Short mmCIF file of C-alpha atoms in Angstrom, two decimals:
data_model
loop_
_atom_site.label_atom_id
_atom_site.label_comp_id
_atom_site.label_asym_id
_atom_site.label_seq_id
_atom_site.Cartn_x
_atom_site.Cartn_y
_atom_site.Cartn_z
CA MET A 1 -120.23 -98.36 73.64
CA LEU A 2 -121.72 -96.87 70.47
CA PHE A 3 -121.77 -93.07 70.29
CA ARG A 4 -122.83 -90.55 67.66
CA SER A 5 -122.89 -86.78 68.05
CA LEU A 6 -124.78 -84.45 65.68
CA ARG A 7 -123.57 -80.85 65.46
CA ARG A 8 -125.48 -77.76 64.45
CA GLU A 9 -123.23 -77.14 61.46
CA GLY A 10 -124.27 -80.53 60.11
CA ARG A 11 -121.15 -82.47 60.95
CA ASN A 12 -121.53 -85.70 62.91
CA ILE A 13 -119.02 -87.97 64.64
CA ALA A 14 -119.48 -91.70 65.27
CA ARG A 15 -117.43 -93.62 67.82
CA VAL A 16 -117.14 -97.21 69.06
CA ASN A 17 -115.58 -97.57 72.51
CA GLY A 18 -114.14 -94.07 72.15
CA ARG A 19 -112.56 -94.63 68.71
CA THR A 20 -113.76 -92.61 65.73
CA VAL A 21 -115.29 -94.86 63.06
CA SER A 22 -117.51 -94.57 60.00
CA LEU A 23 -121.28 -94.30 60.38
CA ASN A 24 -121.69 -97.45 58.31
CA LEU A 25 -119.65 -99.42 60.85
CA VAL A 26 -121.83 -98.13 63.70
CA ARG A 27 -124.92 -99.20 61.76
CA GLU A 28 -123.48 -102.65 61.13
CA ILE A 29 -122.53 -103.19 64.78
CA GLY A 30 -125.89 -101.80 65.91
CA SER A 31 -127.72 -104.36 63.77
CA TYR A 32 -126.23 -107.09 65.96
CA LEU A 33 -127.36 -105.35 69.16
CA ILE A 34 -130.80 -103.90 68.42
CA ASP A 35 -133.56 -105.12 66.10
CA ILE A 36 -136.24 -102.51 65.32
CA HIS A 37 -139.70 -103.64 64.21
CA GLY A 38 -141.93 -100.87 63.01
CA GLN A 39 -144.29 -99.89 60.24
CA SER A 40 -141.54 -98.25 58.18
CA GLU A 41 -138.47 -100.18 59.32
CA HIS A 42 -136.65 -102.88 57.40
CA LEU A 43 -137.17 -105.96 59.52
CA SER A 44 -134.23 -108.27 60.08
CA LEU A 45 -136.43 -111.24 59.31
CA LEU A 46 -137.02 -109.82 55.83
CA ASN A 47 -133.32 -110.30 55.09
CA THR A 48 -133.44 -113.61 53.22
CA ARG A 49 -129.75 -114.30 53.82
CA GLN A 50 -130.43 -114.46 57.55
CA HIS A 51 -133.12 -117.15 57.28
CA ILE A 52 -130.68 -120.05 57.04
CA HIS A 53 -128.78 -118.82 60.11
CA LEU A 54 -132.00 -118.52 62.14
CA LEU A 55 -133.06 -121.99 61.04
CA ASP A 56 -129.64 -123.43 61.94
CA ARG A 57 -129.76 -121.98 65.44
CA TYR A 58 -133.31 -123.27 65.84
CA THR A 59 -132.24 -126.69 64.53
CA GLY A 60 -129.13 -126.91 66.69
CA VAL A 61 -126.70 -128.03 63.98
CA GLU A 62 -123.65 -126.20 65.30
CA ALA A 63 -121.49 -129.36 65.51
CA GLU A 64 -122.50 -130.62 62.05
CA LEU A 65 -122.04 -127.17 60.51
CA ALA A 66 -118.59 -126.77 62.08
CA ASP A 67 -117.56 -130.19 60.74
CA TYR A 68 -118.86 -129.28 57.28
CA ARG A 69 -117.03 -125.93 57.31
CA LYS A 70 -113.77 -127.58 58.31
CA THR A 71 -113.89 -129.70 55.15
CA TYR A 72 -115.14 -126.72 53.14
CA ASP A 73 -112.17 -124.58 54.25
CA ARG A 74 -109.76 -127.39 53.33
CA LEU A 75 -111.34 -127.58 49.88
CA LEU A 76 -110.95 -123.84 49.39
CA GLY A 77 -107.27 -124.08 50.33
CA LEU A 78 -106.76 -126.98 47.93
CA ARG A 79 -108.47 -125.09 45.11
CA ARG A 80 -106.30 -122.03 45.74
CA GLU A 81 -103.19 -124.20 45.41
CA LEU A 82 -104.60 -125.80 42.25
CA ALA A 83 -105.34 -122.41 40.72
CA GLY A 84 -101.81 -121.26 41.45
CA LEU A 85 -100.27 -124.40 39.92
CA ARG A 86 -102.47 -124.14 36.83
CA HIS A 87 -101.43 -120.55 36.37
CA ILE A 88 -97.80 -121.61 36.69
CA GLU A 89 -98.34 -124.42 34.19
CA GLN A 90 -99.91 -122.07 31.63
CA ASP A 91 -96.90 -119.77 31.69
CA ALA A 92 -94.39 -122.44 32.67
CA GLU A 93 -91.98 -122.30 29.72
CA ARG A 94 -91.53 -118.53 29.69
CA ARG A 95 -91.31 -118.37 33.47
CA ALA A 96 -88.83 -121.26 33.65
CA ASP A 97 -86.58 -119.58 31.06
CA LEU A 98 -86.58 -116.33 33.01
CA LEU A 99 -85.91 -118.03 36.36
CA SER A 100 -83.13 -120.18 34.87
CA TYR A 101 -81.43 -117.09 33.45
CA GLN A 102 -81.71 -115.19 36.74
CA LEU A 103 -80.49 -118.16 38.77
CA GLN A 104 -77.54 -118.77 36.45
CA GLU A 105 -76.61 -115.07 36.56
CA ILE A 106 -76.50 -115.07 40.37
CA GLU A 107 -74.82 -118.47 40.74
CA SER A 108 -72.11 -117.72 38.14
CA ALA A 109 -71.16 -114.63 40.17
CA SER A 110 -70.33 -116.85 43.20
CA LEU A 111 -71.46 -114.14 45.59
CA ARG A 112 -70.64 -114.38 49.27
CA PRO A 113 -71.67 -112.16 52.20
CA GLY A 114 -69.02 -109.57 53.21
CA GLU A 115 -67.21 -109.71 49.86
CA GLU A 116 -68.18 -106.17 48.89
CA THR A 117 -66.53 -104.71 52.01
CA GLU A 118 -63.35 -106.70 51.40
CA LEU A 119 -63.19 -105.55 47.77
CA ARG A 120 -63.70 -101.91 48.73
CA GLN A 121 -60.77 -102.16 51.18
CA GLU A 122 -58.57 -103.88 48.58
CA ARG A 123 -59.43 -101.27 45.97
CA GLU A 124 -58.41 -98.49 48.35
CA ARG A 125 -55.08 -100.21 49.00
CA LEU A 126 -54.37 -100.81 45.30
CA ALA A 127 -55.38 -97.28 44.30
CA ASN A 128 -53.10 -95.78 47.00
CA ALA A 129 -50.23 -98.29 46.85
CA GLU A 130 -47.50 -95.71 46.13
CA ASN A 131 -48.54 -93.43 48.97
CA LEU A 132 -48.91 -96.38 51.38
CA ALA A 133 -45.42 -97.66 50.52
CA SER A 134 -43.92 -94.18 51.03
CA LEU A 135 -45.54 -93.82 54.44
CA ALA A 136 -44.42 -97.31 55.54
CA GLN A 137 -40.83 -96.60 54.42
CA GLN A 138 -40.86 -93.27 56.26
CA ALA A 139 -41.96 -94.96 59.48
CA LEU A 140 -39.34 -97.72 59.10
CA ALA A 141 -36.60 -95.18 58.48
CA LEU A 142 -37.42 -93.40 61.71
CA LEU A 143 -37.76 -96.61 63.68
CA ASP A 144 -34.84 -98.63 62.40
CA GLU A 145 -32.46 -96.68 60.20
CA GLY A 146 -32.02 -93.16 61.47
CA THR A 147 -29.92 -90.46 59.74
CA PRO A 148 -26.31 -89.21 60.00
CA GLU A 149 -27.62 -86.37 62.10
CA ALA A 150 -29.87 -88.48 64.36
CA PRO A 151 -29.84 -92.14 65.39
CA SER A 152 -33.01 -94.33 64.90
CA ILE A 153 -35.80 -94.51 67.43
CA SER A 154 -34.87 -98.15 68.15
CA ASP A 155 -31.27 -97.18 68.97
CA LEU A 156 -32.37 -94.27 71.12
CA PHE A 157 -34.84 -96.38 72.99
CA GLY A 158 -32.17 -99.05 73.46
CA GLU A 159 -30.22 -96.44 75.40
CA VAL A 160 -33.36 -95.71 77.43
CA VAL A 161 -33.64 -99.41 78.30
CA GLN A 162 -30.01 -99.57 79.47
CA ALA A 163 -30.37 -96.46 81.60
CA VAL A 164 -33.60 -97.64 83.27
CA SER A 165 -32.13 -101.11 83.81
CA SER A 166 -29.13 -99.60 85.60
CA LEU A 167 -31.49 -97.40 87.63
CA SER A 168 -33.54 -100.37 88.78
CA ARG A 169 -30.43 -102.32 89.81
CA ILE A 170 -29.45 -99.47 92.12
CA ASP A 171 -33.01 -98.70 93.32
CA THR A 172 -34.73 -102.07 93.39
CA THR A 173 -38.08 -100.41 94.17
CA GLN A 174 -38.15 -99.25 90.53
CA ALA A 175 -37.87 -102.73 89.00
CA GLY A 176 -41.27 -102.11 87.35
CA LEU A 177 -39.78 -99.26 85.28
CA SER A 178 -37.26 -101.65 83.77
CA GLU A 179 -40.00 -104.09 82.85
CA GLN A 180 -42.07 -101.33 81.23
CA ALA A 181 -39.08 -100.16 79.21
CA GLU A 182 -38.38 -103.68 77.96
CA THR A 183 -42.06 -104.09 77.02
CA VAL A 184 -41.98 -100.87 74.98
CA ALA A 185 -38.77 -102.05 73.29
CA ASP A 186 -40.51 -105.33 72.33
CA LEU A 187 -43.50 -103.40 70.97
CA LEU A 188 -41.20 -101.22 68.86
CA SER A 189 -39.55 -104.38 67.53
CA ASP A 190 -42.96 -105.90 66.67
CA LEU A 191 -44.07 -102.67 65.01
CA THR A 192 -40.90 -102.60 62.89
CA ARG A 193 -41.35 -106.23 61.85
CA GLU A 194 -45.03 -105.74 60.93
CA LEU A 195 -44.25 -102.62 58.90
CA HIS A 196 -41.61 -104.61 56.96
CA THR A 197 -44.16 -107.34 56.27
CA TYR A 198 -46.80 -104.80 55.25
CA LEU A 199 -44.34 -103.01 52.93
CA GLU A 200 -43.41 -106.27 51.25
CA GLY A 201 -47.13 -107.02 50.69
CA ILE A 202 -47.91 -103.72 48.96
CA GLU A 203 -48.26 -104.33 45.24
CA PHE A 204 -48.40 -101.83 42.43
CA ASN A 205 -50.84 -103.98 40.40
CA SER A 206 -53.04 -102.00 38.02
CA HIS A 207 -54.48 -105.24 36.60
CA ARG A 208 -55.67 -106.38 40.02
CA LEU A 209 -57.16 -102.91 40.64
CA GLU A 210 -59.10 -103.22 37.40
CA GLN A 211 -60.34 -106.69 38.45
CA ALA A 212 -61.53 -105.35 41.82
CA GLU A 213 -63.37 -102.50 40.10
CA GLU A 214 -65.07 -104.92 37.68
CA ARG A 215 -66.04 -107.27 40.50
CA LEU A 216 -67.58 -104.41 42.49
CA ASP A 217 -69.51 -103.28 39.40
CA LEU A 218 -70.89 -106.82 38.98
CA ILE A 219 -71.93 -106.99 42.62
CA HIS A 220 -73.64 -103.59 42.43
CA ARG A 221 -75.51 -104.58 39.26
CA LEU A 222 -76.81 -107.79 40.84
CA GLN A 223 -77.77 -105.90 43.97
CA ARG A 224 -79.84 -103.43 41.95
CA LYS A 225 -81.61 -106.25 40.11
CA TYR A 226 -82.20 -108.63 43.01
CA GLY A 227 -82.96 -106.77 46.19
CA GLY A 228 -80.30 -104.23 47.12
CA SER A 229 -77.75 -106.46 48.88
CA VAL A 230 -75.71 -109.62 48.40
CA GLU A 231 -77.89 -111.40 50.96
CA ALA A 232 -81.07 -110.39 49.09
CA ALA A 233 -79.64 -111.62 45.78
CA LEU A 234 -78.72 -114.98 47.33
CA SER A 235 -82.25 -115.23 48.83
CA PHE A 236 -83.74 -114.46 45.40
CA ALA A 237 -81.67 -117.26 43.90
CA GLU A 238 -82.94 -119.73 46.49
CA LYS A 239 -86.56 -118.77 45.81
CA ALA A 240 -85.97 -119.06 42.06
CA ARG A 241 -84.52 -122.51 42.59
CA GLN A 242 -87.59 -123.57 44.60
CA GLU A 243 -90.00 -122.15 42.00
CA LEU A 244 -88.17 -123.98 39.20
CA ASP A 245 -88.60 -127.15 41.19
CA THR A 246 -92.32 -126.40 41.58
CA ILE A 247 -92.68 -125.80 37.84
CA ALA A 248 -90.88 -129.04 37.08
CA HIS A 249 -93.30 -130.97 39.28
CA ALA A 250 -96.43 -128.86 38.65
CA THR A 251 -98.14 -131.31 36.30
CA GLU A 252 -97.59 -134.18 38.71
CA ARG A 253 -98.82 -132.14 41.67
CA ILE A 254 -101.90 -130.94 39.75
CA ALA A 255 -102.93 -134.54 39.05
CA GLU A 256 -102.55 -135.40 42.75
CA LEU A 257 -104.60 -132.39 43.86
CA GLU A 258 -107.35 -133.07 41.33
CA LEU A 259 -107.80 -136.58 42.72
CA GLU A 260 -107.83 -135.22 46.25
CA GLU A 261 -110.36 -132.53 45.20
CA GLN A 262 -112.79 -135.16 43.88
CA LYS A 263 -112.53 -137.16 47.11
CA MET A 264 -113.10 -134.03 49.16
CA LEU A 265 -116.12 -133.04 47.05
CA ARG A 266 -117.71 -136.44 47.68
CA THR A 267 -117.09 -136.11 51.42
CA LEU A 268 -118.45 -132.57 51.42
CA ALA A 269 -121.55 -133.66 49.50
CA GLN A 270 -122.31 -136.30 52.13
CA LYS A 271 -121.95 -133.79 54.94
CA ALA A 272 -124.02 -131.18 53.10
CA LEU A 273 -126.85 -133.66 52.47
CA ALA A 274 -126.85 -134.75 56.12
CA LEU A 275 -126.98 -131.08 57.15
CA SER A 276 -129.81 -130.40 54.71
CA HIS A 277 -131.79 -133.40 55.96
CA LYS A 278 -131.56 -132.23 59.56
CA ARG A 279 -132.62 -128.71 58.58
CA LYS A 280 -135.67 -130.00 56.72
CA GLU A 281 -136.77 -132.08 59.69
CA ALA A 282 -136.48 -129.05 61.98
CA ALA A 283 -138.25 -126.83 59.42
CA ARG A 284 -141.47 -128.88 59.81
CA SER A 285 -141.41 -128.24 63.54
CA LEU A 286 -140.70 -124.54 62.98
CA GLU A 287 -143.65 -124.24 60.60
CA THR A 288 -146.03 -125.85 63.09
CA SER A 289 -144.80 -123.67 65.96
CA VAL A 290 -145.11 -120.43 64.00
CA GLU A 291 -148.63 -121.29 62.78
CA ARG A 292 -149.61 -122.05 66.39
CA GLU A 293 -148.35 -118.63 67.44
CA LEU A 294 -150.25 -116.98 64.56
CA ASP A 295 -153.39 -118.78 65.64
CA ASP A 296 -153.01 -117.25 69.11
CA LEU A 297 -152.66 -113.85 67.44
CA SER A 298 -156.00 -114.19 65.57
CA MET A 299 -154.38 -115.23 62.29
CA THR A 300 -156.01 -118.65 62.39
CA GLU A 301 -155.94 -119.27 58.65
CA ALA A 302 -152.39 -118.08 58.08
CA ARG A 303 -149.85 -120.57 56.78
CA PHE A 304 -146.08 -120.44 57.26
CA ALA A 305 -143.48 -122.51 55.42
CA VAL A 306 -139.72 -122.86 55.10
CA ASP A 307 -138.75 -123.15 51.45
CA PHE A 308 -135.63 -125.09 50.40
CA GLN A 309 -134.05 -124.59 46.98
CA TYR A 310 -130.89 -125.80 45.27
CA GLN A 311 -129.01 -123.75 42.70
CA PRO A 312 -127.57 -125.77 39.77
CA ASP A 313 -123.83 -125.41 39.30
CA PRO A 314 -121.66 -127.61 37.03
CA ALA A 315 -118.74 -127.11 39.43
CA GLY A 316 -120.83 -127.80 42.54
CA LEU A 317 -121.49 -130.81 44.75
CA GLN A 318 -123.13 -133.90 43.28
CA VAL A 319 -126.32 -134.74 45.19
CA ASP A 320 -129.05 -137.33 44.72
CA GLY A 321 -129.72 -138.17 41.07
CA GLY A 322 -126.35 -136.95 39.86
CA GLU A 323 -127.30 -133.25 39.78
CA ARG A 324 -124.57 -130.82 40.74
CA VAL A 325 -125.59 -127.87 42.90
CA ALA A 326 -123.92 -124.75 44.21
CA PHE A 327 -122.51 -124.76 47.74
CA ASP A 328 -120.93 -122.33 50.16
CA ALA A 329 -119.90 -122.17 53.80
CA ASN A 330 -123.50 -122.93 54.85
CA GLY A 331 -123.98 -126.00 52.65
CA ILE A 332 -126.18 -126.52 49.58
CA ASP A 333 -129.48 -125.14 50.91
CA ARG A 334 -131.03 -121.84 49.84
CA VAL A 335 -133.54 -121.19 52.63
CA GLU A 336 -136.40 -118.67 52.61
CA PHE A 337 -139.39 -118.16 54.92
CA LEU A 338 -142.77 -117.99 53.15
CA ILE A 339 -146.17 -116.82 54.42
CA ALA A 340 -149.79 -116.97 53.28
CA PRO A 341 -151.65 -114.57 55.63
CA ASN A 342 -155.14 -115.26 54.33
CA PRO A 343 -157.03 -118.30 52.95
CA GLY A 344 -156.87 -118.74 49.20
CA GLU A 345 -153.52 -116.97 48.89
CA GLY A 346 -150.45 -118.88 47.94
CA LEU A 347 -147.29 -118.89 50.01
CA LYS A 348 -145.14 -115.85 49.25
CA PRO A 349 -141.79 -114.51 50.48
CA LEU A 350 -142.00 -112.35 53.60
CA VAL A 351 -140.86 -109.29 51.64
CA LYS A 352 -144.05 -109.46 49.53
CA ILE A 353 -146.66 -109.66 52.30
CA ALA A 354 -148.79 -106.65 53.29
CA SER A 355 -147.50 -104.23 55.91
CA GLY A 356 -149.39 -103.15 59.01
CA GLY A 357 -150.64 -105.10 62.00
CA GLU A 358 -150.53 -108.36 60.03
CA THR A 359 -146.81 -107.96 59.46
CA SER A 360 -146.21 -106.99 63.07
CA ARG A 361 -148.03 -110.04 64.39
CA LEU A 362 -146.12 -112.30 62.03
CA MET A 363 -142.85 -110.83 63.23
CA LEU A 364 -143.89 -111.31 66.83
CA ALA A 365 -144.85 -114.94 66.17
CA LEU A 366 -141.52 -115.63 64.50
CA LYS A 367 -139.61 -113.86 67.26
CA ASN A 368 -141.34 -115.93 69.93
CA VAL A 369 -140.60 -119.22 68.18
CA LEU A 370 -137.05 -118.19 67.31
CA ALA A 371 -136.36 -116.56 70.68
CA GLN A 372 -133.63 -119.04 71.52
CA ALA A 373 -132.22 -118.97 68.00
CA ASP A 374 -132.15 -115.18 67.63
CA ASN A 375 -129.10 -113.77 69.45
CA ILE A 376 -129.89 -110.06 69.02
CA PRO A 377 -130.17 -108.87 72.64
CA THR A 378 -132.50 -105.86 72.26
CA LEU A 379 -135.78 -105.84 70.32
CA ILE A 380 -137.80 -102.68 69.66
CA PHE A 381 -141.43 -102.95 68.50
CA ASP A 382 -142.86 -99.69 67.20
CA GLU A 383 -146.67 -99.51 66.78
CA ILE A 384 -147.07 -103.29 66.89
CA ASP A 385 -150.69 -102.67 67.93
CA GLN A 386 -151.54 -101.23 64.51
CA GLY A 387 -154.70 -102.90 63.21
CA ILE A 388 -155.45 -105.05 66.29
CA GLY A 389 -158.10 -104.70 69.01
CA GLY A 390 -158.12 -105.02 72.78
CA ARG A 391 -158.67 -108.79 72.91
CA VAL A 392 -155.79 -109.53 70.56
CA GLY A 393 -153.82 -106.82 72.36
CA MET A 394 -153.84 -108.93 75.54
CA ILE A 395 -152.47 -111.88 73.58
CA VAL A 396 -149.80 -109.70 71.96
CA GLY A 397 -148.89 -108.43 75.42
CA GLU A 398 -148.46 -112.01 76.65
CA LYS A 399 -146.22 -112.81 73.70
CA LEU A 400 -144.08 -109.76 74.30
CA TRP A 401 -143.81 -110.59 77.99
CA GLN A 402 -142.62 -114.11 77.13
CA LEU A 403 -140.16 -112.73 74.59
CA ALA A 404 -138.79 -110.38 77.25
CA ARG A 405 -137.65 -113.37 79.31
CA ARG A 406 -134.82 -113.91 76.76
CA HIS A 407 -134.39 -110.43 75.30
CA GLU A 408 -134.65 -106.83 76.34
CA VAL A 409 -137.94 -105.70 74.74
CA LEU A 410 -138.99 -102.09 74.20
CA CYS A 411 -142.50 -101.48 72.84
CA VAL A 412 -144.02 -98.21 71.61
CA THR A 413 -147.81 -98.61 71.82
CA HIS A 414 -151.12 -96.78 72.21
CA LEU A 415 -152.98 -99.94 73.31
CA PRO A 416 -153.53 -100.15 77.10
CA GLN A 417 -154.01 -103.95 77.08
CA LEU A 418 -150.51 -104.30 75.60
CA ALA A 419 -148.87 -101.61 77.75
CA ALA A 420 -150.16 -103.28 80.92
CA PHE A 421 -147.74 -106.18 80.43
CA GLY A 422 -144.64 -103.97 80.60
CA ASP A 423 -142.33 -104.33 83.60
CA GLN A 424 -141.73 -100.58 83.34
CA HIS A 425 -143.90 -97.89 81.77
CA PHE A 426 -142.57 -94.66 80.26
CA ARG A 427 -144.65 -91.80 78.92
CA VAL A 428 -143.28 -89.89 75.91
CA SER A 429 -144.70 -86.40 75.37
CA LYS A 430 -143.83 -83.15 73.63
CA LYS A 431 -144.06 -79.54 74.66
CA ILE A 432 -143.04 -76.19 73.20
CA GLU A 433 -140.61 -74.23 75.30
CA GLY A 434 -138.87 -71.05 74.20
CA GLY A 435 -140.04 -71.56 70.63
CA ARG A 436 -138.55 -75.05 70.46
CA THR A 437 -140.22 -78.46 70.61
CA ILE A 438 -138.89 -80.62 73.42
CA THR A 439 -139.53 -84.34 73.84
CA LEU A 440 -139.98 -85.55 77.41
CA VAL A 441 -139.66 -89.14 78.67
CA ASP A 442 -141.04 -89.83 82.17
CA GLN A 443 -140.94 -93.13 84.07
CA LEU A 444 -144.37 -93.65 85.63
CA GLY A 445 -145.10 -94.81 89.12
CA GLU A 446 -148.11 -96.94 90.09
CA GLN A 447 -150.72 -94.20 90.25
CA SER A 448 -149.44 -92.19 87.29
CA ARG A 449 -149.33 -95.42 85.32
CA LEU A 450 -153.00 -96.11 86.05
CA ASP A 451 -153.85 -92.55 84.96
CA GLU A 452 -151.90 -93.02 81.72
CA LEU A 453 -153.62 -96.35 80.98
CA ALA A 454 -157.00 -94.68 81.65
CA GLN A 455 -156.17 -91.88 79.21
CA MET A 456 -155.11 -94.49 76.62
CA MET A 457 -158.65 -95.91 76.98
CA GLY A 458 -160.22 -92.59 76.06
CA SER A 459 -160.25 -90.04 78.86
CA LEU A 460 -159.23 -89.66 82.49
CA ASN A 461 -162.36 -90.57 84.50
CA GLU A 462 -163.29 -93.00 87.26
CA ALA A 463 -164.73 -95.58 84.88
CA ASN A 464 -161.56 -95.66 82.82
CA ARG A 465 -159.41 -95.67 85.97
CA THR A 466 -161.30 -98.75 87.16
CA ALA A 467 -160.92 -100.40 83.76
CA ALA A 468 -157.23 -99.52 83.72
CA HIS A 469 -156.76 -101.08 87.16
CA GLU A 470 -158.55 -104.25 86.06
CA THR A 471 -156.46 -104.43 82.88
CA LEU A 472 -153.22 -103.99 84.84
CA MET A 473 -154.20 -106.61 87.42
CA GLN A 474 -155.27 -109.03 84.70
CA ALA A 475 -151.92 -108.57 82.91
CA ARG A 476 -149.97 -109.15 86.12
CA GLN A 477 -151.99 -112.22 86.98
CA ARG A 478 -151.44 -113.64 83.51
CA ALA A 479 -147.70 -112.87 83.69
CA ALA A 480 -147.48 -114.70 87.03
CA GLN A 481 -149.22 -117.73 85.51
CA LEU A 482 -146.82 -117.72 82.56
CA ALA A 483 -143.85 -117.41 84.92
CA GLU A 484 -144.99 -120.48 86.87
CA LYS A 485 -145.17 -122.51 83.65
CA THR A 486 -141.64 -121.56 82.68
#
């Protein structure tokens, strides 16, 4: 749902499905939903870039266009790779020197994940070796040596084991206590042995401490340069190694891609020419159909044409005769609709034709012919009756009715012959209330519709009511005949 609110202070808010968006986005989405045709509106058919899309939908080249675009997208990907390789080749020597230096710097360090943590722990041990040794000796003295004043913990606990063992022999229900005591004694023995081993491993090695500090400094420097961690530095090295390999083989790969590019350009040229040929065949049919519609709309002498142009481009596709032309996702054709409204005038682009009823009728003719091709669901025609009379108005009404079978059509008109073809009739009026102008929109029933049609014919009287009734019946009869044909 598109929504826009205008506030008294001048601020406005635009939303799409409840989300706040820019007004430009609402306009862009709205252009795909509603097409407004009026005396002062920019008509979608005057957008030259849309002509090729309308022609393609009329032609029915969806399969051919999709096949062409598949090759086109592959070519774009190939050219992106080529551009990257050529850039690498231009700066290859300097880049290779830098990558080689960086790779050698990382590889010579022989980094490995987890090393930093191990070095930190080792540094702490080396820096505190004296204190660690003192604490280990203190624990061993209490566990195993004792003092003249007090026996060791091992000796004391040995007495505990003997006492509990004797207790359990007398009271066999307490055998578990003896087992627990023996387990604790074994743990004390293991603790003593491990402390001895740890004490023997403590080294007062200032040289090794200096080495650990230097190694940590190296790791930190590489981390700062190559990503913040050992893992990032190793990943950087792997990427550098791959890029060096790419540089080494860039010239060879460029030659391969250039050959493949030429093959792909030839294939794309064939598909583009086939697409262009099919468009040109359909364009003749489109021209005839539009001129037939214009003839119905009293523009008997008007001529309509679809103009095809190529744009030269040295880097484009080679077409017939060896000429190279520009191409894009739609092929090689530059398509534009041309019109000559009156005899003796040359064909001109739609944007240069006169405005008014002539323009409106042309737009209606094109819309009728392109009804299946044009996928905009809602069409609004404002003052399409400008410059046309009652007889042509009936024909315009028929055309609008036919167009409404495939689109939702809204028409603002003052011509009763045209209004009579509407499935629904609304009257728009203004009135002043409380010093403000209010616009009213009323849906008309059968009788009020006849009165409105009569007023559109001049004034509300019996003669005009009769004429309005005849006009309405004639429009309904003609609509029924058209419905039977379709």
